[in-house]
mmCIF file of C-alpha atoms in Angstrom:
data_model
loop_
_atom_site.group_PDB
_atom_site.id
_atom_site.type_symbol
_atom_site.label_atom_id
_atom_site.label_comp_id
_atom_site.label_asym_id
_atom_site.label_seq_id
_atom_site.Cartn_x
_atom_site.Cartn_y
_atom_site.Cartn_z
ATOM 1 C CA UNK A 1 -0.019 -0.007 -0.025
ATOM 2 C CA UNK A 2 2.863 2.359 0.781
ATOM 3 C CA UNK A 3 4.486 1.705 -2.579
ATOM 4 C CA UNK A 4 1.150 2.146 -4.385
ATOM 5 C CA UNK A 5 0.662 5.497 -2.512
ATOM 6 C CA UNK A 6 3.884 6.782 -4.298
ATOM 7 C CA UNK A 7 6.437 9.176 -2.851
ATOM 8 C CA UNK A 8 10.133 8.865 -2.387
ATOM 9 C CA UNK A 9 11.803 5.689 -1.217
ATOM 10 C CA UNK A 10 12.393 7.256 2.200
ATOM 11 C CA UNK A 11 8.716 8.171 2.478
ATOM 12 C CA UNK A 12 7.544 4.662 1.693
ATOM 13 C CA UNK A 13 9.950 3.290 4.160
ATOM 14 C CA UNK A 14 8.883 5.602 6.931
ATOM 15 C CA UNK A 15 5.257 4.808 6.284
ATOM 16 C CA UNK A 16 5.934 1.141 6.788
ATOM 17 C CA UNK A 17 7.830 1.743 9.936
ATOM 18 C CA UNK A 18 5.268 4.095 11.461
ATOM 19 C CA UNK A 19 2.421 1.637 10.650
ATOM 20 C CA UNK A 20 4.471 -1.280 12.151
ATOM 21 C CA UNK A 21 4.845 0.688 15.364
ATOM 22 C CA UNK A 22 1.121 1.482 15.450
ATOM 23 C CA UNK A 23 0.251 -2.212 15.010
ATOM 24 C CA UNK A 24 2.472 -3.126 17.852
ATOM 25 C CA UNK A 25 0.709 -0.621 19.926
ATOM 26 C CA UNK A 26 -2.661 -2.106 18.972
ATOM 27 C CA UNK A 27 -1.367 -5.532 20.028
ATOM 28 C CA UNK A 28 -0.274 -4.236 23.389
ATOM 29 C CA UNK A 29 -3.779 -2.972 24.045
ATOM 30 C CA UNK A 30 -5.259 -6.339 23.078
ATOM 31 C CA UNK A 31 -6.195 -5.877 19.428
ATOM 32 C CA UNK A 32 -4.011 -7.852 17.032
ATOM 33 C CA UNK A 33 -4.639 -6.435 13.510
ATOM 34 C CA UNK A 34 -4.628 -9.058 10.657
ATOM 35 C CA UNK A 35 -5.778 -6.580 8.019
ATOM 36 C CA UNK A 36 -5.235 -2.873 7.625
ATOM 37 C CA UNK A 37 -8.960 -2.131 7.281
ATOM 38 C CA UNK A 38 -9.607 -3.501 10.787
ATOM 39 C CA UNK A 39 -8.357 -0.320 12.299
ATOM 40 C CA UNK A 40 -10.860 1.789 14.212
ATOM 41 C CA UNK A 41 -10.862 5.502 14.883
ATOM 42 C CA UNK A 42 -10.342 5.191 18.643
ATOM 43 C CA UNK A 43 -7.101 3.109 17.986
ATOM 44 C CA UNK A 44 -5.608 5.826 15.905
ATOM 45 C CA UNK A 45 -6.586 8.514 18.485
ATOM 46 C CA UNK A 46 -5.216 6.611 21.410
ATOM 47 C CA UNK A 47 -1.984 5.924 19.600
ATOM 48 C CA UNK A 48 -1.584 9.685 18.896
ATOM 49 C CA UNK A 49 -2.054 10.451 22.542
ATOM 50 C CA UNK A 50 0.368 7.613 23.428
ATOM 51 C CA UNK A 51 3.041 9.412 21.344
ATOM 52 C CA UNK A 52 2.152 12.666 22.945
ATOM 53 C CA UNK A 53 2.632 11.130 26.331
ATOM 54 C CA UNK A 54 6.071 10.079 25.188
ATOM 55 C CA UNK A 55 6.999 13.680 24.589
ATOM 56 C CA UNK A 56 7.229 13.392 20.803
ATOM 57 C CA UNK A 57 7.905 16.521 19.075
ATOM 58 C CA UNK A 58 4.972 18.140 17.109
ATOM 59 C CA UNK A 59 6.793 17.772 13.719
ATOM 60 C CA UNK A 60 7.554 14.112 14.153
ATOM 61 C CA UNK A 61 3.998 13.486 15.481
ATOM 62 C CA UNK A 62 2.714 15.142 12.297
ATOM 63 C CA UNK A 63 4.807 12.752 10.222
ATOM 64 C CA UNK A 64 3.356 9.712 12.070
ATOM 65 C CA UNK A 65 -0.168 10.898 11.586
ATOM 66 C CA UNK A 66 0.412 11.586 7.832
ATOM 67 C CA UNK A 67 1.884 7.966 7.351
ATOM 68 C CA UNK A 68 -1.119 6.384 9.021
ATOM 69 C CA UNK A 69 -3.603 8.558 7.049
ATOM 70 C CA UNK A 70 -2.012 7.517 3.742
ATOM 71 C CA UNK A 71 -2.034 3.812 4.532
ATOM 72 C CA UNK A 72 -5.604 3.979 5.749
ATOM 73 C CA UNK A 73 -6.669 5.838 2.592
ATOM 74 C CA UNK A 74 -5.082 3.240 0.408
ATOM 75 C CA UNK A 75 -7.108 0.660 2.414
ATOM 76 C CA UNK A 76 -10.327 2.475 1.581
ATOM 77 C CA UNK A 77 -10.800 4.086 5.001
ATOM 78 C CA UNK A 78 -10.821 7.875 5.637
ATOM 79 C CA UNK A 79 -9.262 8.371 9.037
ATOM 80 C CA UNK A 80 -8.277 11.912 8.499
ATOM 81 C CA UNK A 81 -10.944 13.426 10.669
ATOM 82 C CA UNK A 82 -10.091 11.291 13.617
ATOM 83 C CA UNK A 83 -6.440 12.460 13.775
ATOM 84 C CA UNK A 84 -6.686 16.156 12.685
ATOM 85 C CA UNK A 85 -4.493 18.486 14.775
ATOM 86 C CA UNK A 86 -7.411 20.820 15.241
ATOM 87 C CA UNK A 87 -9.851 18.103 16.289
ATOM 88 C CA UNK A 88 -7.407 16.661 18.852
ATOM 89 C CA UNK A 89 -6.111 20.173 19.846
ATOM 90 C CA UNK A 90 -2.489 19.119 19.319
ATOM 91 C CA UNK A 91 0.396 21.523 19.361
ATOM 92 C CA UNK A 92 1.569 22.624 15.941
ATOM 93 C CA UNK A 93 5.188 22.410 15.086
ATOM 94 C CA UNK A 94 7.177 25.604 15.094
ATOM 95 C CA UNK A 95 9.172 25.971 11.904
ATOM 96 C CA UNK A 96 10.423 29.506 12.548
ATOM 97 C CA UNK A 97 13.981 30.443 13.030
ATOM 98 C CA UNK A 98 15.431 27.163 11.738
ATOM 99 C CA UNK A 99 17.194 28.857 8.803
ATOM 100 C CA UNK A 100 17.865 32.311 7.416
ATOM 101 C CA UNK A 101 19.055 33.942 4.233
ATOM 102 C CA UNK A 102 22.816 34.422 3.798
ATOM 103 C CA UNK A 103 24.420 37.690 3.223
ATOM 104 C CA UNK A 104 26.560 38.196 0.151
ATOM 105 C CA UNK A 105 29.750 38.137 2.279
ATOM 106 C CA UNK A 106 28.621 34.920 3.953
ATOM 107 C CA UNK A 107 27.977 33.397 0.611
ATOM 108 C CA UNK A 108 31.397 34.455 -0.676
ATOM 109 C CA UNK A 109 33.057 33.106 2.362
ATOM 110 C CA UNK A 110 31.299 29.772 1.899
ATOM 111 C CA UNK A 111 32.489 29.479 -1.729
ATOM 112 C CA UNK A 112 36.091 30.213 -0.647
ATOM 113 C CA UNK A 113 35.921 27.412 1.941
ATOM 114 C CA UNK A 114 34.297 25.043 -0.514
ATOM 115 C CA UNK A 115 37.052 25.671 -3.145
ATOM 116 C CA UNK A 116 39.573 24.304 -0.711
ATOM 117 C CA UNK A 117 37.636 20.945 -0.395
ATOM 118 C CA UNK A 118 35.990 20.048 -3.705
ATOM 119 C CA UNK A 119 35.190 22.057 -6.849
ATOM 120 C CA UNK A 120 32.029 19.975 -7.400
ATOM 121 C CA UNK A 121 30.652 21.268 -4.075
ATOM 122 C CA UNK A 122 31.317 24.788 -5.295
ATOM 123 C CA UNK A 123 29.087 24.276 -8.334
ATOM 124 C CA UNK A 124 26.331 22.634 -6.197
ATOM 125 C CA UNK A 125 26.292 25.437 -3.805
ATOM 126 C CA UNK A 126 26.159 28.181 -6.500
ATOM 127 C CA UNK A 127 23.239 26.304 -8.248
ATOM 128 C CA UNK A 128 21.263 25.901 -4.966
ATOM 129 C CA UNK A 129 21.737 29.606 -4.235
ATOM 130 C CA UNK A 130 20.846 31.095 -7.652
ATOM 131 C CA UNK A 131 18.003 28.690 -8.547
ATOM 132 C CA UNK A 132 16.637 27.741 -5.175
ATOM 133 C CA UNK A 133 17.286 24.048 -5.649
ATOM 134 C CA UNK A 134 17.126 21.359 -2.908
ATOM 135 C CA UNK A 135 20.263 19.434 -2.295
ATOM 136 C CA UNK A 136 19.100 16.397 -4.189
ATOM 137 C CA UNK A 137 18.018 18.497 -7.120
ATOM 138 C CA UNK A 138 21.369 20.247 -7.432
ATOM 139 C CA UNK A 139 23.115 16.965 -7.082
ATOM 140 C CA UNK A 140 21.267 15.382 -9.995
ATOM 141 C CA UNK A 141 20.806 18.403 -12.262
ATOM 142 C CA UNK A 142 23.983 17.771 -14.369
ATOM 143 C CA UNK A 143 22.189 16.477 -17.505
ATOM 144 C CA UNK A 144 19.766 19.407 -17.348
ATOM 145 C CA UNK A 145 22.384 22.142 -17.342
ATOM 146 C CA UNK A 146 22.656 22.496 -21.159
ATOM 147 C CA UNK A 147 18.881 22.731 -21.558
ATOM 148 C CA UNK A 148 18.798 25.440 -18.849
ATOM 149 C CA UNK A 149 21.537 27.392 -20.492
ATOM 150 C CA UNK A 150 19.706 27.250 -23.906
ATOM 151 C CA UNK A 151 16.466 28.424 -22.285
ATOM 152 C CA UNK A 152 18.200 31.446 -20.609
ATOM 153 C CA UNK A 153 19.886 32.510 -23.702
ATOM 154 C CA UNK A 154 16.518 32.393 -25.520
ATOM 155 C CA UNK A 155 15.144 34.778 -22.893
ATOM 156 C CA UNK A 156 13.221 32.277 -20.929
ATOM 157 C CA UNK A 157 13.604 32.519 -17.042
ATOM 158 C CA UNK A 158 11.477 29.548 -16.202
ATOM 159 C CA UNK A 159 13.635 26.487 -15.966
ATOM 160 C CA UNK A 160 12.230 22.833 -15.622
ATOM 161 C CA UNK A 161 13.513 20.648 -12.792
ATOM 162 C CA UNK A 162 12.841 17.020 -13.754
ATOM 163 C CA UNK A 163 15.652 15.167 -11.831
ATOM 164 C CA UNK A 164 15.637 14.915 -8.101
ATOM 165 C CA UNK A 165 12.411 16.814 -7.519
ATOM 166 C CA UNK A 166 10.650 16.009 -4.290
ATOM 167 C CA UNK A 167 8.269 12.957 -4.465
ATOM 168 C CA UNK A 168 9.050 12.878 -8.229
ATOM 169 C CA UNK A 169 6.981 15.852 -8.998
ATOM 170 C CA UNK A 170 8.614 17.936 -11.732
ATOM 171 C CA UNK A 171 8.533 21.575 -11.173
ATOM 172 C CA UNK A 172 9.882 24.811 -12.750
ATOM 173 C CA UNK A 173 11.983 27.268 -10.864
ATOM 174 C CA UNK A 174 12.724 30.813 -12.061
ATOM 175 C CA UNK A 175 15.886 32.780 -12.697
ATOM 176 C CA UNK A 176 16.111 35.891 -10.476
ATOM 177 C CA UNK A 177 15.592 38.894 -12.702
ATOM 178 C CA UNK A 178 18.423 40.820 -11.199
ATOM 179 C CA UNK A 179 20.922 37.881 -11.204
ATOM 180 C CA UNK A 180 20.644 36.390 -14.718
ATOM 181 C CA UNK A 181 24.241 36.860 -15.386
ATOM 182 C CA UNK A 182 25.355 35.163 -12.114
ATOM 183 C CA UNK A 183 23.023 32.262 -12.852
ATOM 184 C CA UNK A 184 24.288 31.849 -16.436
ATOM 185 C CA UNK A 185 27.844 32.004 -15.117
ATOM 186 C CA UNK A 186 27.167 29.339 -12.483
ATOM 187 C CA UNK A 187 25.445 27.111 -15.109
ATOM 188 C CA UNK A 188 28.319 27.489 -17.691
ATOM 189 C CA UNK A 189 30.977 26.718 -14.988
ATOM 190 C CA UNK A 190 29.115 23.587 -13.816
ATOM 191 C CA UNK A 191 28.876 22.395 -17.448
ATOM 192 C CA UNK A 192 32.591 22.759 -17.991
ATOM 193 C CA UNK A 193 33.298 20.887 -14.770
ATOM 194 C CA UNK A 194 31.087 17.920 -15.247
ATOM 195 C CA UNK A 195 31.117 17.397 -19.057
ATOM 196 C CA UNK A 196 34.020 15.003 -18.822
ATOM 197 C CA UNK A 197 32.461 13.394 -15.633
ATOM 198 C CA UNK A 198 29.287 12.035 -17.332
ATOM 199 C CA UNK A 199 27.549 15.194 -16.190
ATOM 200 C CA UNK A 200 27.924 14.305 -12.470
ATOM 201 C CA UNK A 201 28.880 17.140 -10.086
ATOM 202 C CA UNK A 202 29.518 14.845 -7.199
ATOM 203 C CA UNK A 203 30.583 11.191 -7.620
ATOM 204 C CA UNK A 204 30.370 8.632 -4.892
ATOM 205 C CA UNK A 205 32.667 5.718 -4.194
ATOM 206 C CA UNK A 206 30.095 3.222 -5.318
ATOM 207 C CA UNK A 207 29.083 5.210 -8.550
ATOM 208 C CA UNK A 208 25.441 5.515 -7.448
ATOM 209 C CA UNK A 209 23.199 8.218 -6.164
ATOM 210 C CA UNK A 210 23.259 7.102 -2.643
ATOM 211 C CA UNK A 211 27.052 7.198 -2.246
ATOM 212 C CA UNK A 212 27.225 10.532 -4.117
ATOM 213 C CA UNK A 213 24.616 12.023 -1.686
ATOM 214 C CA UNK A 214 26.649 10.703 1.332
ATOM 215 C CA UNK A 215 29.763 12.300 0.023
ATOM 216 C CA UNK A 216 28.019 15.693 -0.570
ATOM 217 C CA UNK A 217 26.655 15.573 3.004
ATOM 218 C CA UNK A 218 30.142 14.877 4.418
ATOM 219 C CA UNK A 219 31.544 17.771 2.396
ATOM 220 C CA UNK A 220 28.781 20.115 3.723
ATOM 221 C CA UNK A 221 29.715 18.978 7.285
ATOM 222 C CA UNK A 222 33.164 20.295 6.747
ATOM 223 C CA UNK A 223 31.895 23.741 5.747
ATOM 224 C CA UNK A 224 30.324 26.599 7.658
ATOM 225 C CA UNK A 225 26.896 25.207 6.975
ATOM 226 C CA UNK A 226 25.219 24.444 10.358
ATOM 227 C CA UNK A 227 22.075 25.370 12.299
ATOM 228 C CA UNK A 228 20.509 28.548 10.781
ATOM 229 C CA UNK A 229 23.193 28.541 7.993
ATOM 230 C CA UNK A 230 22.746 24.901 6.898
ATOM 231 C CA UNK A 231 22.459 23.900 3.302
ATOM 232 C CA UNK A 232 18.756 24.934 3.240
ATOM 233 C CA UNK A 233 19.742 28.517 3.978
ATOM 234 C CA UNK A 234 20.665 28.761 0.258
ATOM 235 C CA UNK A 235 17.042 28.215 -0.703
ATOM 236 C CA UNK A 236 16.071 30.845 1.936
ATOM 237 C CA UNK A 237 18.468 33.264 0.265
ATOM 238 C CA UNK A 238 16.871 32.689 -3.117
ATOM 239 C CA UNK A 239 13.315 33.043 -1.548
ATOM 240 C CA UNK A 240 14.249 36.398 0.076
ATOM 241 C CA UNK A 241 15.725 37.715 -3.140
ATOM 242 C CA UNK A 242 12.736 36.636 -5.250
ATOM 243 C CA UNK A 243 10.206 38.179 -2.849
ATOM 244 C CA UNK A 244 12.135 41.418 -2.469
ATOM 245 C CA UNK A 245 12.442 41.837 -6.217
ATOM 246 C CA UNK A 246 8.774 41.128 -6.824
ATOM 247 C CA UNK A 247 7.638 43.505 -4.117
ATOM 248 C CA UNK A 248 9.885 46.264 -5.542
ATOM 249 C CA UNK A 249 8.194 45.662 -8.914
ATOM 250 C CA UNK A 250 4.793 46.380 -7.315
ATOM 251 C CA UNK A 251 3.483 42.798 -7.420
ATOM 252 C CA UNK A 252 0.587 42.291 -4.944
ATOM 253 C CA UNK A 253 1.841 40.537 -1.765
ATOM 254 C CA UNK A 254 -0.546 37.551 -2.110
ATOM 255 C CA UNK A 255 0.699 37.023 -5.733
ATOM 256 C CA UNK A 256 4.257 37.214 -4.590
ATOM 257 C CA UNK A 257 3.663 34.379 -2.019
ATOM 258 C CA UNK A 258 1.824 32.389 -4.623
ATOM 259 C CA UNK A 259 4.600 32.677 -7.201
ATOM 260 C CA UNK A 260 7.320 31.967 -4.632
ATOM 261 C CA UNK A 261 5.536 28.881 -3.301
ATOM 262 C CA UNK A 262 5.326 27.592 -6.876
ATOM 263 C CA UNK A 263 8.951 28.331 -7.698
ATOM 264 C CA UNK A 264 10.195 26.561 -4.582
ATOM 265 C CA UNK A 265 8.245 23.429 -5.412
ATOM 266 C CA UNK A 266 5.599 23.616 -2.762
ATOM 267 C CA UNK A 267 2.729 24.280 -5.097
ATOM 268 C CA UNK A 268 0.601 27.506 -5.316
ATOM 269 C CA UNK A 269 -1.359 26.814 -2.106
ATOM 270 C CA UNK A 270 1.282 27.007 0.593
ATOM 271 C CA UNK A 271 1.349 30.825 0.897
ATOM 272 C CA UNK A 272 0.926 30.897 4.625
ATOM 273 C CA UNK A 273 3.913 28.581 5.234
ATOM 274 C CA UNK A 274 6.019 30.526 2.718
ATOM 275 C CA UNK A 275 5.316 33.819 4.555
ATOM 276 C CA UNK A 276 6.008 32.407 8.001
ATOM 277 C CA UNK A 277 8.979 30.290 7.133
ATOM 278 C CA UNK A 278 10.892 31.464 4.108
ATOM 279 C CA UNK A 279 9.932 35.093 4.349
ATOM 280 C CA UNK A 280 10.183 35.673 8.096
ATOM 281 C CA UNK A 281 13.135 37.981 7.688
ATOM 282 C CA UNK A 282 11.186 40.377 5.480
ATOM 283 C CA UNK A 283 7.793 39.854 7.193
ATOM 284 C CA UNK A 284 7.593 43.661 7.771
ATOM 285 C CA UNK A 285 7.285 44.119 3.934
ATOM 286 C CA UNK A 286 3.980 42.320 3.870
ATOM 287 C CA UNK A 287 0.728 43.625 5.373
ATOM 288 C CA UNK A 288 0.455 42.900 9.086
ATOM 289 C CA UNK A 289 -2.959 41.381 8.552
ATOM 290 C CA UNK A 290 -2.757 39.611 5.148
ATOM 291 C CA UNK A 291 -5.756 37.577 4.030
ATOM 292 C CA UNK A 292 -4.517 34.457 2.167
ATOM 293 C CA UNK A 293 -6.835 32.084 0.252
ATOM 294 C CA UNK A 294 -6.380 29.359 2.836
ATOM 295 C CA UNK A 295 -7.352 31.703 5.710
ATOM 296 C CA UNK A 296 -10.868 32.382 4.606
ATOM 297 C CA UNK A 297 -11.871 28.889 3.509
ATOM 298 C CA UNK A 298 -14.738 27.829 5.904
ATOM 299 C CA UNK A 299 -13.503 24.908 8.040
ATOM 300 C CA UNK A 300 -15.795 21.910 7.975
ATOM 301 C CA UNK A 301 -17.258 21.013 11.386
ATOM 302 C CA UNK A 302 -15.307 18.193 12.996
ATOM 303 C CA UNK A 303 -17.053 14.893 13.329
ATOM 304 C CA UNK A 304 -17.709 13.875 16.899
ATOM 305 C CA UNK A 305 -16.044 10.567 17.525
ATOM 306 C CA UNK A 306 -18.218 8.307 19.600
ATOM 307 C CA UNK A 307 -16.574 7.120 22.758
ATOM 308 C CA UNK A 308 -16.469 3.373 22.721
ATOM 309 C CA UNK A 309 -17.783 1.423 25.647
ATOM 310 C CA UNK A 310 -15.363 -0.770 27.597
ATOM 311 C CA UNK A 311 -17.022 -3.925 26.295
ATOM 312 C CA UNK A 312 -17.049 -2.730 22.575
ATOM 313 C CA UNK A 313 -13.339 -2.612 22.027
ATOM 314 C CA UNK A 314 -13.339 -6.280 20.956
ATOM 315 C CA UNK A 315 -15.695 -5.592 17.976
ATOM 316 C CA UNK A 316 -13.884 -5.231 14.700
ATOM 317 C CA UNK A 317 -14.635 -2.550 12.251
ATOM 318 C CA UNK A 318 -15.988 -4.090 8.963
ATOM 319 C CA UNK A 319 -15.349 -1.168 6.643
ATOM 320 C CA UNK A 320 -15.485 -2.494 3.024
ATOM 321 C CA UNK A 321 -16.143 0.298 0.545
ATOM 322 C CA UNK A 322 -15.678 0.175 -3.210
ATOM 323 C CA UNK A 323 -11.987 1.313 -3.181
ATOM 324 C CA UNK A 324 -11.050 -1.460 -0.778
ATOM 325 C CA UNK A 325 -12.909 -4.064 -2.759
ATOM 326 C CA UNK A 326 -11.177 -3.073 -5.866
ATOM 327 C CA UNK A 327 -7.780 -3.211 -4.204
ATOM 328 C CA UNK A 328 -8.424 -6.605 -2.641
ATOM 329 C CA UNK A 329 -9.801 -8.178 -5.792
ATOM 330 C CA UNK A 330 -6.796 -6.940 -7.902
ATOM 331 C CA UNK A 331 -4.360 -8.227 -5.242
ATOM 332 C CA UNK A 332 -5.965 -11.716 -5.068
ATOM 333 C CA UNK A 333 -5.850 -11.947 -8.887
ATOM 334 C CA UNK A 334 -2.094 -11.177 -8.787
ATOM 335 C CA UNK A 335 -1.595 -13.760 -6.111
ATOM 336 C CA UNK A 336 -3.497 -16.448 -8.048
ATOM 337 C CA UNK A 337 -1.659 -15.611 -11.354
ATOM 338 C CA UNK A 338 1.739 -15.873 -9.477
ATOM 339 C CA UNK A 339 0.953 -19.174 -7.831
ATOM 340 C CA UNK A 340 -0.093 -20.983 -11.094
ATOM 341 C CA UNK A 341 2.361 -23.814 -11.726
ATOM 342 C CA UNK A 342 4.294 -23.254 -8.447
ATOM 343 C CA UNK A 343 4.336 -25.350 -5.304
ATOM 344 C CA UNK A 344 4.253 -23.534 -1.912
ATOM 345 C CA UNK A 345 4.495 -24.850 1.685
ATOM 346 C CA UNK A 346 1.302 -25.756 3.124
ATOM 347 C CA UNK A 347 1.301 -22.921 5.745
ATOM 348 C CA UNK A 348 1.524 -20.441 2.917
ATOM 349 C CA UNK A 349 -1.132 -21.960 0.609
ATOM 350 C CA UNK A 350 -3.592 -22.177 3.543
ATOM 351 C CA UNK A 351 -3.399 -18.419 3.833
#
C-alpha cells in the first residue's frame, strides 16, 4: 500500500515503519490487527495520545499521523478526521527560526571554503543559491544544465526541474531577474566541470546516487553550514531575493507568495507557510493582517467521535467500501496468477 501511494523511497519506508509501530501498539492494548482495514478510529486517536505522552515533538508526530492517514486511505478508509490536529487540539510544530538567508559576504566566504575541499561542491552551492534548488535537485541536475543554458539564452527565465524533484513531482524554478548573469555564469562553470564526468557534479565511491549524496553531505559538514546557515539557507536566500524583487516591482503581496511557493516546489497553495517560514526575515514588507486564500476557506465541522464502551473494544470495524474491494480483488488476482504452476509450503497456501 505504501508503494502504491507513491512518494520517495524514504517516505515509503517511513510509512511502513510508522504503521508497524502502530500495529505493535494495538497488539499491546489487546487488538492484533490481521488486516489494515480492521483499524478503528479510537485506536488511531489513542496511539496519537500515546505518542504525545512520550514527549514526541509536534513535527515528528505530524509525520506519524500523515503516514497512518496515507495507509488507511489506500485501504479504503478515511481516518483523516479522527487524527486532525485541530480536532485533537494538538500543538503545531514551530518551523520559525530554523534557517535564514545568507548575506553576500557569507555566501562568498562559503564559496572560498568550498574551493579548498571540492570544486564539485562549489558548483552545487552556486546552483542551490541562484536557482533555489534542494540538495538532491542540485546533485542530479547535471544532465539538465545545457537545456537550462539554452532556455536562458533564448530569454526564458522559467527552468524545468525534472531530476531529483521531491516525491518525483517535476517543477519549474525561475531565474532571478536581477541575477541572470550570475546564474548563467554558474551554469556554464558547472557544465565545463562535469562534461567529462558524465555530467555528475559529485561522484560517490560506489558510482550510485546514494554514495554521491553521502559524499556531498560529508563535504557540507566540513563547511560553515550548520544550524541557521545549513544547506537549506541557500534556498532561503533565493526566496528572500525573489520576494524582495517582486515586491519592488509592485506585485501584490498575495501574488508574490503564490509565485514563490510555486517556484520553490511547494505548489501554489502554501502561501501561509512561505510567509511564516521562508519570508520571516522580510515579514515587515507584507501587510500585518494579510488575507490568504487558505485563511478564509470555511472549516468543515469536526465529526464527533463516539466514545467506545469498555466492552465494545473487541468488535472489529468491517469497513469495506468500493475502493477497498477493488484493491483486494486485484491483489487476489495477482496472487493467483503468481501461484499458477508453483508449489508452496502448506502454511503459505492455506493463507
